[in-house]
Amino acid sequence: MHVHHWQKSSYSNEGANCIYIAAMPDGSVRLRESDDPQVILSANHDSLAALLAAIKGHGAPART
């Protein structure tokens, strides 16, 4: 079983609503939010890049 090494986003403040990320050996990442840490999302590199681009309002990146 892999132990998650959670890292808090530098954009999270010291209060609530913090986002944490953990890199996995297979290259995927795990994401969780401090208000509900039992819920863990999994994403591969391309999926995470698309999510971040959509959040920033740039649409999904082109697939190569």
PDB file of N, CA, C and O in Angstrom:
ATOM      1  N   MET A   1       0.849  -1.188   0.000  1.00  0.00           N
ATOM      2  CA  MET A   1       0.000   0.000   0.000  1.00  0.00           C
ATOM      3  C   MET A   1       0.882   1.234   0.000  1.00  0.00           C
ATOM      4  O   MET A   1       1.825   1.345   0.761  1.00  0.00           O
ATOM      5  N   HIS A   2       0.561   2.183  -0.866  1.00  0.00           N
ATOM      6  CA  HIS A   2       1.331   3.418  -0.968  1.00  0.00           C
ATOM      7  C   HIS A   2       0.862   4.426   0.082  1.00  0.00           C
ATOM      8  O   HIS A   2      -0.333   4.627   0.274  1.00  0.00           O
ATOM      9  N   VAL A   3       1.812   5.050   0.754  1.00  0.00           N
ATOM     10  CA  VAL A   3       1.503   6.110   1.707  1.00  0.00           C
ATOM     11  C   VAL A   3       1.469   7.424   0.942  1.00  0.00           C
ATOM     12  O   VAL A   3       2.411   7.750   0.219  1.00  0.00           O
ATOM     13  N   HIS A   4       0.391   8.159   1.086  1.00  0.00           N
ATOM     14  CA  HIS A   4       0.267   9.449   0.418  1.00  0.00           C
ATOM     15  C   HIS A   4       1.101  10.491   1.160  1.00  0.00           C
ATOM     16  O   HIS A   4       1.021  10.603   2.378  1.00  0.00           O
ATOM     17  N   HIS A   5       1.896  11.235   0.431  1.00  0.00           N
ATOM     18  CA  HIS A   5       2.659  12.348   0.992  1.00  0.00           C
ATOM     19  C   HIS A   5       1.996  13.622   0.488  1.00  0.00           C
ATOM     20  O   HIS A   5       2.297  14.102  -0.605  1.00  0.00           O
ATOM     21  N   TRP A   6       1.038  14.119   1.275  1.00  0.00           N
ATOM     22  CA  TRP A   6       0.228  15.259   0.869  1.00  0.00           C
ATOM     23  C   TRP A   6       1.012  16.558   0.960  1.00  0.00           C
ATOM     24  O   TRP A   6       1.741  16.784   1.912  1.00  0.00           O
ATOM     25  N   GLN A   7       0.837  17.397  -0.033  1.00  0.00           N
ATOM     26  CA  GLN A   7       1.469  18.707  -0.078  1.00  0.00           C
ATOM     27  C   GLN A   7       0.361  19.742  -0.262  1.00  0.00           C
ATOM     28  O   GLN A   7      -0.473  19.611  -1.165  1.00  0.00           O
ATOM     29  N   LYS A   8       0.347  20.752   0.600  1.00  0.00           N
ATOM     30  CA  LYS A   8      -0.685  21.783   0.527  1.00  0.00           C
ATOM     31  C   LYS A   8      -0.357  22.778  -0.575  1.00  0.00           C
ATOM     32  O   LYS A   8       0.797  23.174  -0.751  1.00  0.00           O
ATOM     33  N   SER A   9      -1.372  23.184  -1.306  1.00  0.00           N
ATOM     34  CA  SER A   9      -1.200  24.175  -2.355  1.00  0.00           C
ATOM     35  C   SER A   9      -0.663  25.480  -1.775  1.00  0.00           C
ATOM     36  O   SER A   9      -1.082  25.914  -0.703  1.00  0.00           O
ATOM     37  N   SER A  10       0.253  26.107  -2.495  1.00  0.00           N
ATOM     38  CA  SER A  10       0.795  27.388  -2.041  1.00  0.00           C
ATOM     39  C   SER A  10      -0.257  28.491  -2.111  1.00  0.00           C
ATOM     40  O   SER A  10      -0.097  29.543  -1.514  1.00  0.00           O
ATOM     41  N   TYR A  11      -1.349  28.248  -2.828  1.00  0.00           N
ATOM     42  CA  TYR A  11      -2.435  29.226  -2.914  1.00  0.00           C
ATOM     43  C   TYR A  11      -3.427  29.085  -1.761  1.00  0.00           C
ATOM     44  O   TYR A  11      -4.296  29.928  -1.592  1.00  0.00           O
ATOM     45  N   SER A  12      -3.316  28.027  -0.971  1.00  0.00           N
ATOM     46  CA  SER A  12      -4.201  27.833   0.172  1.00  0.00           C
ATOM     47  C   SER A  12      -3.713  28.684   1.332  1.00  0.00           C
ATOM     48  O   SER A  12      -2.517  28.770   1.592  1.00  0.00           O
ATOM     49  N   ASN A  13      -4.664  29.292   2.024  1.00  0.00           N
ATOM     50  CA  ASN A  13      -4.276  30.088   3.187  1.00  0.00           C
ATOM     51  C   ASN A  13      -4.209  29.192   4.416  1.00  0.00           C
ATOM     52  O   ASN A  13      -4.372  27.991   4.331  1.00  0.00           O
ATOM     53  N   GLU A  14      -4.006  29.772   5.564  1.00  0.00           N
ATOM     54  CA  GLU A  14      -3.863  28.990   6.791  1.00  0.00           C
ATOM     55  C   GLU A  14      -5.207  28.540   7.358  1.00  0.00           C
ATOM     56  O   GLU A  14      -5.246  27.762   8.281  1.00  0.00           O
ATOM     57  N   GLY A  15      -6.301  29.034   6.815  1.00  0.00           N
ATOM     58  CA  GLY A  15      -7.622  28.658   7.305  1.00  0.00           C
ATOM     59  C   GLY A  15      -8.138  27.402   6.639  1.00  0.00           C
ATOM     60  O   GLY A  15      -7.389  26.499   6.278  1.00  0.00           O
ATOM     61  N   ALA A  16      -9.434  27.360   6.458  1.00  0.00           N
ATOM     62  CA  ALA A  16     -10.084  26.211   5.812  1.00  0.00           C
ATOM     63  C   ALA A  16      -9.963  26.331   4.299  1.00  0.00           C
ATOM     64  O   ALA A  16      -9.362  27.258   3.775  1.00  0.00           O
ATOM     65  N   ASN A  17     -10.563  25.380   3.611  1.00  0.00           N
ATOM     66  CA  ASN A  17     -10.607  25.370   2.150  1.00  0.00           C
ATOM     67  C   ASN A  17      -9.232  25.203   1.511  1.00  0.00           C
ATOM     68  O   ASN A  17      -8.909  25.867   0.534  1.00  0.00           O
ATOM     69  N   CYS A  18      -8.431  24.333   2.046  1.00  0.00           N
ATOM     70  CA  CYS A  18      -7.098  24.061   1.500  1.00  0.00           C
ATOM     71  C   CYS A  18      -7.166  22.880   0.532  1.00  0.00           C
ATOM     72  O   CYS A  18      -7.895  21.922   0.756  1.00  0.00           O
ATOM     73  N   ILE A  19      -6.389  22.961  -0.523  1.00  0.00           N
ATOM     74  CA  ILE A  19      -6.279  21.878  -1.490  1.00  0.00           C
ATOM     75  C   ILE A  19      -4.942  21.177  -1.275  1.00  0.00           C
ATOM     76  O   ILE A  19      -3.913  21.827  -1.118  1.00  0.00           O
ATOM     77  N   TYR A  20      -4.965  19.842  -1.267  1.00  0.00           N
ATOM     78  CA  TYR A  20      -3.754  19.043  -1.095  1.00  0.00           C
ATOM     79  C   TYR A  20      -3.568  18.158  -2.324  1.00  0.00           C
ATOM     80  O   TYR A  20      -4.535  17.702  -2.924  1.00  0.00           O
ATOM     81  N   ILE A  21      -2.318  17.885  -2.656  1.00  0.00           N
ATOM     82  CA  ILE A  21      -1.989  17.038  -3.801  1.00  0.00           C
ATOM     83  C   ILE A  21      -0.921  16.032  -3.379  1.00  0.00           C
ATOM     84  O   ILE A  21      -0.065  16.346  -2.547  1.00  0.00           O
ATOM     85  N   ALA A  22      -0.996  14.833  -3.921  1.00  0.00           N
ATOM     86  CA  ALA A  22       0.006  13.796  -3.653  1.00  0.00           C
ATOM     87  C   ALA A  22       0.369  13.120  -4.971  1.00  0.00           C
ATOM     88  O   ALA A  22      -0.516  12.725  -5.732  1.00  0.00           O
ATOM     89  N   ALA A  23       1.656  13.010  -5.249  1.00  0.00           N
ATOM     90  CA  ALA A  23       2.136  12.319  -6.454  1.00  0.00           C
ATOM     91  C   ALA A  23       2.187  10.821  -6.173  1.00  0.00           C
ATOM     92  O   ALA A  23       2.573  10.393  -5.089  1.00  0.00           O
ATOM     93  N   MET A  24       1.807  10.036  -7.169  1.00  0.00           N
ATOM     94  CA  MET A  24       1.790   8.592  -7.023  1.00  0.00           C
ATOM     95  C   MET A  24       2.902   7.968  -7.864  1.00  0.00           C
ATOM     96  O   MET A  24       3.353   8.569  -8.843  1.00  0.00           O
ATOM     97  N   PRO A  25       3.360   6.775  -7.521  1.00  0.00           N
ATOM     98  CA  PRO A  25       4.446   6.119  -8.260  1.00  0.00           C
ATOM     99  C   PRO A  25       4.141   5.885  -9.737  1.00  0.00           C
ATOM    100  O   PRO A  25       5.041   5.878 -10.563  1.00  0.00           O
ATOM    101  N   ASP A  26       2.853   5.747 -10.095  1.00  0.00           N
ATOM    102  CA  ASP A  26       2.496   5.508 -11.495  1.00  0.00           C
ATOM    103  C   ASP A  26       2.402   6.789 -12.320  1.00  0.00           C
ATOM    104  O   ASP A  26       2.035   6.763 -13.486  1.00  0.00           O
ATOM    105  N   GLY A  27       2.720   7.947 -11.720  1.00  0.00           N
ATOM    106  CA  GLY A  27       2.679   9.216 -12.428  1.00  0.00           C
ATOM    107  C   GLY A  27       1.378   9.974 -12.279  1.00  0.00           C
ATOM    108  O   GLY A  27       1.269  11.114 -12.703  1.00  0.00           O
ATOM    109  N   SER A  28       0.376   9.352 -11.677  1.00  0.00           N
ATOM    110  CA  SER A  28      -0.885  10.049 -11.452  1.00  0.00           C
ATOM    111  C   SER A  28      -0.770  10.897 -10.181  1.00  0.00           C
ATOM    112  O   SER A  28       0.230  10.831  -9.465  1.00  0.00           O
ATOM    113  N   VAL A  29      -1.788  11.696  -9.939  1.00  0.00           N
ATOM    114  CA  VAL A  29      -1.826  12.510  -8.730  1.00  0.00           C
ATOM    115  C   VAL A  29      -3.141  12.285  -8.016  1.00  0.00           C
ATOM    116  O   VAL A  29      -4.138  11.878  -8.616  1.00  0.00           O
ATOM    117  N   ARG A  30      -3.148  12.531  -6.729  1.00  0.00           N
ATOM    118  CA  ARG A  30      -4.355  12.476  -5.907  1.00  0.00           C
ATOM    119  C   ARG A  30      -4.605  13.889  -5.390  1.00  0.00           C
ATOM    120  O   ARG A  30      -3.674  14.602  -5.022  1.00  0.00           O
ATOM    121  N   LEU A  31      -5.874  14.271  -5.353  1.00  0.00           N
ATOM    122  CA  LEU A  31      -6.280  15.592  -4.887  1.00  0.00           C
ATOM    123  C   LEU A  31      -7.319  15.429  -3.794  1.00  0.00           C
ATOM    124  O   LEU A  31      -8.191  14.555  -3.880  1.00  0.00           O
ATOM    125  N   ARG A  32      -7.242  16.276  -2.777  1.00  0.00           N
ATOM    126  CA  ARG A  32      -8.278  16.285  -1.745  1.00  0.00           C
ATOM    127  C   ARG A  32      -8.441  17.708  -1.219  1.00  0.00           C
ATOM    128  O   ARG A  32      -7.565  18.550  -1.381  1.00  0.00           O
ATOM    129  N   GLU A  33      -9.561  17.955  -0.586  1.00  0.00           N
ATOM    130  CA  GLU A  33      -9.883  19.268  -0.051  1.00  0.00           C
ATOM    131  C   GLU A  33     -10.003  19.137   1.456  1.00  0.00           C
ATOM    132  O   GLU A  33     -10.501  18.134   1.962  1.00  0.00           O
ATOM    133  N   SER A  34      -9.550  20.140   2.203  1.00  0.00           N
ATOM    134  CA  SER A  34      -9.473  20.033   3.653  1.00  0.00           C
ATOM    135  C   SER A  34     -10.831  19.859   4.326  1.00  0.00           C
ATOM    136  O   SER A  34     -10.917  19.257   5.391  1.00  0.00           O
ATOM    137  N   ASP A  35     -11.899  20.364   3.723  1.00  0.00           N
ATOM    138  CA  ASP A  35     -13.216  20.230   4.342  1.00  0.00           C
ATOM    139  C   ASP A  35     -13.765  18.812   4.285  1.00  0.00           C
ATOM    140  O   ASP A  35     -14.639  18.450   5.071  1.00  0.00           O
ATOM    141  N   ASP A  36     -13.292  17.991   3.351  1.00  0.00           N
ATOM    142  CA  ASP A  36     -13.772  16.618   3.207  1.00  0.00           C
ATOM    143  C   ASP A  36     -12.602  15.720   2.783  1.00  0.00           C
ATOM    144  O   ASP A  36     -12.563  15.216   1.665  1.00  0.00           O
ATOM    145  N   PRO A  37     -11.614  15.508   3.666  1.00  0.00           N
ATOM    146  CA  PRO A  37     -10.382  14.803   3.287  1.00  0.00           C
ATOM    147  C   PRO A  37     -10.556  13.330   2.944  1.00  0.00           C
ATOM    148  O   PRO A  37      -9.662  12.729   2.367  1.00  0.00           O
ATOM    149  N   GLN A  38     -11.726  12.740   3.251  1.00  0.00           N
ATOM    150  CA  GLN A  38     -11.944  11.344   2.899  1.00  0.00           C
ATOM    151  C   GLN A  38     -12.191  11.185   1.401  1.00  0.00           C
ATOM    152  O   GLN A  38     -12.009  10.106   0.851  1.00  0.00           O
ATOM    153  N   VAL A  39     -12.647  12.240   0.739  1.00  0.00           N
ATOM    154  CA  VAL A  39     -12.909  12.204  -0.693  1.00  0.00           C
ATOM    155  C   VAL A  39     -11.613  12.540  -1.421  1.00  0.00           C
ATOM    156  O   VAL A  39     -11.078  13.634  -1.282  1.00  0.00           O
ATOM    157  N   ILE A  40     -11.091  11.571  -2.152  1.00  0.00           N
ATOM    158  CA  ILE A  40      -9.821  11.739  -2.857  1.00  0.00           C
ATOM    159  C   ILE A  40     -10.061  11.516  -4.347  1.00  0.00           C
ATOM    160  O   ILE A  40     -10.591  10.491  -4.753  1.00  0.00           O
ATOM    161  N   LEU A  41      -9.680  12.501  -5.147  1.00  0.00           N
ATOM    162  CA  LEU A  41      -9.794  12.402  -6.593  1.00  0.00           C
ATOM    163  C   LEU A  41      -8.469  11.934  -7.168  1.00  0.00           C
ATOM    164  O   LEU A  41      -7.411  12.296  -6.663  1.00  0.00           O
ATOM    165  N   SER A  42      -8.529  11.170  -8.233  1.00  0.00           N
ATOM    166  CA  SER A  42      -7.335  10.695  -8.915  1.00  0.00           C
ATOM    167  C   SER A  42      -7.337  11.237 -10.332  1.00  0.00           C
ATOM    168  O   SER A  42      -8.384  11.283 -10.982  1.00  0.00           O
ATOM    169  N   ALA A  43      -6.169  11.669 -10.804  1.00  0.00           N
ATOM    170  CA  ALA A  43      -6.071  12.202 -12.160  1.00  0.00           C
ATOM    171  C   ALA A  43      -4.707  11.867 -12.744  1.00  0.00           C
ATOM    172  O   ALA A  43      -3.709  11.821 -12.023  1.00  0.00           O
ATOM    173  N   ASN A  44      -4.688  11.653 -14.066  1.00  0.00           N
ATOM    174  CA  ASN A  44      -3.397  11.513 -14.730  1.00  0.00           C
ATOM    175  C   ASN A  44      -2.941  12.905 -15.178  1.00  0.00           C
ATOM    176  O   ASN A  44      -3.675  13.886 -15.012  1.00  0.00           O
ATOM    177  N   HIS A  45      -1.754  13.002 -15.739  1.00  0.00           N
ATOM    178  CA  HIS A  45      -1.187  14.293 -16.111  1.00  0.00           C
ATOM    179  C   HIS A  45      -2.089  15.068 -17.063  1.00  0.00           C
ATOM    180  O   HIS A  45      -2.376  16.250 -16.859  1.00  0.00           O
ATOM    181  N   ASP A  46      -2.574  14.422 -18.118  1.00  0.00           N
ATOM    182  CA  ASP A  46      -3.403  15.103 -19.119  1.00  0.00           C
ATOM    183  C   ASP A  46      -4.734  15.575 -18.524  1.00  0.00           C
ATOM    184  O   ASP A  46      -5.192  16.680 -18.816  1.00  0.00           O
ATOM    185  N   SER A  47      -5.339  14.748 -17.696  1.00  0.00           N
ATOM    186  CA  SER A  47      -6.610  15.121 -17.070  1.00  0.00           C
ATOM    187  C   SER A  47      -6.442  16.298 -16.131  1.00  0.00           C
ATOM    188  O   SER A  47      -7.268  17.211 -16.103  1.00  0.00           O
ATOM    189  N   LEU A  48      -5.366  16.289 -15.353  1.00  0.00           N
ATOM    190  CA  LEU A  48      -5.117  17.391 -14.430  1.00  0.00           C
ATOM    191  C   LEU A  48      -4.830  18.676 -15.204  1.00  0.00           C
ATOM    192  O   LEU A  48      -5.334  19.744 -14.850  1.00  0.00           O
ATOM    193  N   ALA A  49      -4.060  18.583 -16.281  1.00  0.00           N
ATOM    194  CA  ALA A  49      -3.771  19.769 -17.102  1.00  0.00           C
ATOM    195  C   ALA A  49      -5.062  20.338 -17.694  1.00  0.00           C
ATOM    196  O   ALA A  49      -5.255  21.556 -17.719  1.00  0.00           O
ATOM    197  N   ALA A  50      -5.969  19.467 -18.150  1.00  0.00           N
ATOM    198  CA  ALA A  50      -7.248  19.918 -18.703  1.00  0.00           C
ATOM    199  C   ALA A  50      -8.109  20.578 -17.630  1.00  0.00           C
ATOM    200  O   ALA A  50      -8.738  21.611 -17.880  1.00  0.00           O
ATOM    201  N   LEU A  51      -8.142  19.997 -16.447  1.00  0.00           N
ATOM    202  CA  LEU A  51      -8.905  20.578 -15.348  1.00  0.00           C
ATOM    203  C   LEU A  51      -8.380  21.965 -15.000  1.00  0.00           C
ATOM    204  O   LEU A  51      -9.150  22.918 -14.879  1.00  0.00           O
ATOM    205  N   LEU A  52      -7.076  22.095 -14.844  1.00  0.00           N
ATOM    206  CA  LEU A  52      -6.497  23.388 -14.492  1.00  0.00           C
ATOM    207  C   LEU A  52      -6.726  24.429 -15.585  1.00  0.00           C
ATOM    208  O   LEU A  52      -7.022  25.591 -15.295  1.00  0.00           O
ATOM    209  N   ALA A  53      -6.622  24.017 -16.844  1.00  0.00           N
ATOM    210  CA  ALA A  53      -6.878  24.943 -17.953  1.00  0.00           C
ATOM    211  C   ALA A  53      -8.332  25.398 -17.939  1.00  0.00           C
ATOM    212  O   ALA A  53      -8.622  26.586 -18.154  1.00  0.00           O
ATOM    213  N   ALA A  54      -9.255  24.479 -17.667  1.00  0.00           N
ATOM    214  CA  ALA A  54     -10.670  24.836 -17.621  1.00  0.00           C
ATOM    215  C   ALA A  54     -10.958  25.790 -16.459  1.00  0.00           C
ATOM    216  O   ALA A  54     -11.706  26.754 -16.608  1.00  0.00           O
ATOM    217  N   ILE A  55     -10.340  25.534 -15.318  1.00  0.00           N
ATOM    218  CA  ILE A  55     -10.522  26.413 -14.161  1.00  0.00           C
ATOM    219  C   ILE A  55     -10.015  27.815 -14.470  1.00  0.00           C
ATOM    220  O   ILE A  55     -10.633  28.812 -14.112  1.00  0.00           O
ATOM    221  N   LYS A  56      -8.896  27.879 -15.167  1.00  0.00           N
ATOM    222  CA  LYS A  56      -8.315  29.181 -15.516  1.00  0.00           C
ATOM    223  C   LYS A  56      -9.059  29.857 -16.659  1.00  0.00           C
ATOM    224  O   LYS A  56      -8.782  30.994 -17.000  1.00  0.00           O
ATOM    225  N   GLY A  57      -9.991  29.135 -17.294  1.00  0.00           N
ATOM    226  CA  GLY A  57     -10.781  29.707 -18.369  1.00  0.00           C
ATOM    227  C   GLY A  57     -10.130  29.642 -19.728  1.00  0.00           C
ATOM    228  O   GLY A  57     -10.493  30.362 -20.643  1.00  0.00           O
ATOM    229  N   HIS A  58      -9.155  28.761 -19.898  1.00  0.00           N
ATOM    230  CA  HIS A  58      -8.453  28.637 -21.166  1.00  0.00           C
ATOM    231  C   HIS A  58      -8.942  27.464 -22.004  1.00  0.00           C
ATOM    232  O   HIS A  58      -8.387  27.187 -23.040  1.00  0.00           O
ATOM    233  N   GLY A  59      -9.935  26.759 -21.538  1.00  0.00           N
ATOM    234  CA  GLY A  59     -10.396  25.576 -22.254  1.00  0.00           C
ATOM    235  C   GLY A  59      -9.415  24.434 -22.076  1.00  0.00           C
ATOM    236  O   GLY A  59      -8.400  24.553 -21.411  1.00  0.00           O
ATOM    237  N   ALA A  60      -9.717  23.344 -22.686  1.00  0.00           N
ATOM    238  CA  ALA A  60      -8.866  22.154 -22.571  1.00  0.00           C
ATOM    239  C   ALA A  60      -7.649  22.294 -23.465  1.00  0.00           C
ATOM    240  O   ALA A  60      -7.742  22.841 -24.567  1.00  0.00           O
ATOM    241  N   PRO A  61      -6.473  21.818 -23.027  1.00  0.00           N
ATOM    242  CA  PRO A  61      -5.289  21.877 -23.873  1.00  0.00           C
ATOM    243  C   PRO A  61      -5.412  20.921 -25.053  1.00  0.00           C
ATOM    244  O   PRO A  61      -6.151  19.934 -24.983  1.00  0.00           O
ATOM    245  N   ALA A  62      -4.726  21.218 -26.121  1.00  0.00           N
ATOM    246  CA  ALA A  62      -4.747  20.352 -27.304  1.00  0.00           C
ATOM    247  C   ALA A  62      -4.070  19.029 -26.980  1.00  0.00           C
ATOM    248  O   ALA A  62      -3.069  18.990 -26.281  1.00  0.00           O
ATOM    249  N   ARG A  63      -4.632  17.951 -27.458  1.00  0.00           N
ATOM    250  CA  ARG A  63      -4.035  16.626 -27.266  1.00  0.00           C
ATOM    251  C   ARG A  63      -3.002  16.384 -28.351  1.00  0.00           C
ATOM    252  O   ARG A  63      -3.211  16.734 -29.495  1.00  0.00           O
ATOM    253  N   THR A  64      -1.911  15.782 -27.968  1.00  0.00           N
ATOM    254  CA  THR A  64      -0.857  15.481 -28.944  1.00  0.00           C
ATOM    255  C   THR A  64      -0.731  13.993 -29.155  1.00  0.00           C
ATOM    256  O   THR A  64      -1.169  13.200 -28.397  1.00  0.00           O
TER     257      THR A  64
END
